Every structure is written in C-alpha cells, then in structure tokens.
Amino acid sequence: TKDGKGRGVFATRDIKKGEMTYGGTKNYIFFTTGHDYRRFLDAFDDETACDLMKFTWPQRGLGPKHESVIWGPMDDNALQNDGGRKRANTGCPKGKHCGLFDEYALRDIKKGEEILCDYGTFFSLDFLKFDKWKEFGL
C-alpha cells in the first residue's frame, strides 16, 4: 500500500455510496475448539499455516451459541486494512440493519482507491485483555 501497510484491497472500478462491497460469512472459518483449529493448520505447509494464523484470532460471542471462537476471513477480505472511524470508506451505514460482516460503501470510492473498514465495528480487543488463546489450549 502507499502508506506501507503491505497488503490491501483496492477498488477495481468506481463504487457508489451505498453499494454493497462485501457480505456475509460464507468465506469465513470458525473454530470452537483449539484442537480443531490446530488440525486445520496441520493440513498446510508451515508458510501457509503462518499466513493463515495472521488472519485468524479468538473472539468472544461469535459462535452459534454465542461462545468464543477462533475465526477469520478466507478470501480477499482478509487483506482489507483498518481505516478506523475517520478513514473507513466501507461499513454499515447509519440506520441500516447489516448482517455480520456486511459492508457497504460509506461514500463514493474511486477506482484504484484502497478499500478500508473500521476494525472496531466487528473486532473486539478483548483478546488483548484476556488470554483468549489460552482458553482454546493454544
């Protein structure tokens, strides 16, 4: 990226305000046990497993029964960077009911512009306060 973040997602065409840019959880992985997560990673070579670990993390309340899970995106959305509240150009518009991980253009986005979300709208920093990996035996 221009500002040195490394990987990123960029618009391949102009996107109008209100247009859906990403939707749903069909390309996400969710693990409710550390054992299952390790078995998943063991299926890959070390380099791929390390890349996958960069884009997965534990979080409370996202499981089917609102339990803690290890989760992460397994498509291009894994490369989307955080713009914070001020710079995010995608998210859930005020007054709109959005599903988990649904994102819409919050303003017009030009072709070639980096697509940024606000991690704070879906990502909880509770795993920094509590050793969530330990909860999964990892």
Short mmCIF file of C-alpha atoms in Angstrom, two decimals:
data_model
loop_
_atom_site.label_atom_id
_atom_site.label_comp_id
_atom_site.label_asym_id
_atom_site.label_seq_id
_atom_site.Cartn_x
_atom_site.Cartn_y
_atom_site.Cartn_z
CA THR A 1 0.00 0.00 0.00
CA LYS A 2 1.08 3.62 -0.39
CA ASP A 3 1.36 4.08 3.37
CA GLY A 4 3.44 0.94 3.95
CA LYS A 5 0.79 -1.42 5.35
CA GLY A 6 1.80 -4.13 2.88
CA ARG A 7 -1.26 -5.97 1.65
CA GLY A 8 -4.54 -4.27 0.87
CA VAL A 9 -7.77 -4.37 -1.12
CA PHE A 10 -8.27 -1.82 -3.88
CA ALA A 11 -11.32 -0.88 -5.93
CA THR A 12 -11.15 -2.24 -9.48
CA ARG A 13 -13.91 0.16 -10.55
CA ASP A 14 -15.74 3.20 -9.18
CA ILE A 15 -18.10 2.23 -6.36
CA LYS A 16 -21.12 4.36 -5.49
CA LYS A 17 -22.05 5.29 -1.94
CA GLY A 18 -24.44 2.66 -0.53
CA GLU A 19 -23.29 -0.13 -2.85
CA MET A 20 -22.51 -3.42 -1.09
CA THR A 21 -18.78 -4.10 -1.14
CA TYR A 22 -18.72 -7.30 0.93
CA GLY A 23 -21.33 -9.51 2.51
CA GLY A 24 -21.84 -12.39 4.83
CA THR A 25 -19.75 -15.08 6.45
CA LYS A 26 -19.72 -17.76 3.76
CA ASN A 27 -15.97 -17.29 3.22
CA TYR A 28 -15.07 -17.21 6.92
CA ILE A 29 -13.81 -20.04 9.08
CA PHE A 30 -14.94 -20.56 12.66
CA PHE A 31 -13.48 -22.98 15.20
CA THR A 32 -14.94 -23.62 18.62
CA THR A 33 -12.02 -25.72 19.86
CA GLY A 34 -8.27 -25.25 19.74
CA HIS A 35 -7.93 -28.88 18.69
CA ASP A 36 -9.96 -28.33 15.51
CA TYR A 37 -8.02 -25.15 14.72
CA ARG A 38 -4.68 -26.99 15.07
CA ARG A 39 -5.91 -29.86 12.89
CA PHE A 40 -6.87 -27.30 10.24
CA LEU A 41 -3.43 -25.64 10.35
CA ASP A 42 -1.65 -29.01 10.31
CA ALA A 43 -3.10 -29.67 6.85
CA PHE A 44 -0.87 -26.91 5.40
CA ASP A 45 2.85 -26.38 4.94
CA ASP A 46 4.49 -24.13 7.55
CA GLU A 47 4.49 -20.98 5.40
CA THR A 48 0.79 -21.25 4.55
CA ALA A 49 -0.11 -22.10 8.16
CA CYS A 50 1.76 -18.98 9.35
CA ASP A 51 -0.10 -16.83 6.81
CA LEU A 52 -3.42 -18.26 7.97
CA MET A 53 -2.54 -17.54 11.58
CA LYS A 54 -2.07 -13.84 10.70
CA PHE A 55 -5.70 -13.61 9.65
CA THR A 56 -7.40 -15.63 12.40
CA TRP A 57 -7.97 -14.68 16.02
CA PRO A 58 -10.11 -15.60 19.02
CA GLN A 59 -13.16 -13.56 19.88
CA ARG A 60 -16.00 -13.81 22.36
CA GLY A 61 -19.62 -14.22 21.42
CA LEU A 62 -19.36 -15.03 17.70
CA GLY A 63 -20.11 -18.75 17.90
CA PRO A 64 -23.53 -20.25 17.11
CA LYS A 65 -24.31 -20.34 20.84
CA HIS A 66 -22.53 -17.00 21.46
CA GLU A 67 -19.45 -18.83 22.64
CA SER A 68 -15.87 -17.80 21.96
CA VAL A 69 -14.49 -18.88 18.61
CA ILE A 70 -11.32 -18.65 16.57
CA TRP A 71 -12.31 -17.09 13.28
CA GLY A 72 -11.08 -15.33 10.19
CA PRO A 73 -11.77 -14.47 6.57
CA MET A 74 -10.50 -16.86 3.90
CA ASP A 75 -10.86 -14.63 0.85
CA ASP A 76 -9.64 -11.23 -0.33
CA ASN A 77 -11.33 -9.56 2.61
CA ALA A 78 -8.51 -10.93 4.80
CA LEU A 79 -6.32 -8.33 3.12
CA GLN A 80 -8.57 -5.37 3.93
CA ASN A 81 -6.91 -2.83 6.19
CA ASP A 82 -8.30 -0.79 9.05
CA GLY A 83 -9.16 2.83 8.34
CA GLY A 84 -10.58 3.48 11.78
CA ARG A 85 -13.72 5.54 12.18
CA LYS A 86 -12.33 8.55 10.36
CA ARG A 87 -10.84 6.90 7.26
CA ALA A 88 -13.07 3.84 6.76
CA ASN A 89 -14.88 4.03 3.43
CA THR A 90 -16.87 0.81 3.93
CA GLY A 91 -19.06 -0.43 6.76
CA CYS A 92 -22.68 -0.49 7.82
CA PRO A 93 -24.37 2.84 7.08
CA LYS A 94 -26.20 4.51 9.96
CA GLY A 95 -29.80 3.39 10.17
CA LYS A 96 -29.26 0.25 8.05
CA HIS A 97 -29.57 -3.25 9.51
CA CYS A 98 -26.49 -5.15 8.36
CA GLY A 99 -25.64 -8.79 8.81
CA LEU A 100 -22.36 -9.93 10.31
CA PHE A 101 -19.53 -8.64 8.09
CA ASP A 102 -21.83 -6.90 5.60
CA GLU A 103 -20.06 -3.84 4.23
CA TYR A 104 -21.34 -1.01 2.06
CA ALA A 105 -19.56 1.97 0.54
CA LEU A 106 -19.94 4.79 3.07
CA ARG A 107 -19.03 7.30 0.36
CA ASP A 108 -18.14 7.14 -3.32
CA ILE A 109 -14.93 5.15 -3.80
CA LYS A 110 -12.79 5.75 -6.87
CA LYS A 111 -11.15 3.02 -8.96
CA GLY A 112 -7.69 2.30 -7.51
CA GLU A 113 -8.56 3.63 -4.04
CA GLU A 114 -7.84 1.37 -1.08
CA ILE A 115 -10.97 -0.11 0.49
CA LEU A 116 -10.81 0.38 4.25
CA CYS A 117 -13.13 -0.74 7.01
CA ASP A 118 -13.27 0.10 10.71
CA TYR A 119 -11.99 -2.96 12.59
CA GLY A 120 -13.67 -1.59 15.71
CA THR A 121 -17.12 -2.34 14.31
CA PHE A 122 -16.60 -6.12 14.30
CA PHE A 123 -13.34 -6.81 16.08
CA SER A 124 -13.13 -6.84 19.84
CA LEU A 125 -9.85 -6.08 21.53
CA ASP A 126 -10.88 -8.28 24.47
CA PHE A 127 -8.35 -10.90 23.38
CA LEU A 128 -5.62 -8.40 24.28
CA LYS A 129 -7.00 -8.04 27.80
CA PHE A 130 -7.60 -11.76 28.36
CA ASP A 131 -5.53 -14.66 27.16
CA LYS A 132 -8.16 -15.95 24.75
CA TRP A 133 -5.71 -18.30 23.03
CA LYS A 134 -5.22 -19.97 26.40
CA GLU A 135 -8.98 -20.56 26.61
CA PHE A 136 -8.55 -22.72 23.50
CA GLY A 137 -5.49 -24.51 24.92
CA LEU A 138 -3.15 -22.77 22.49
#
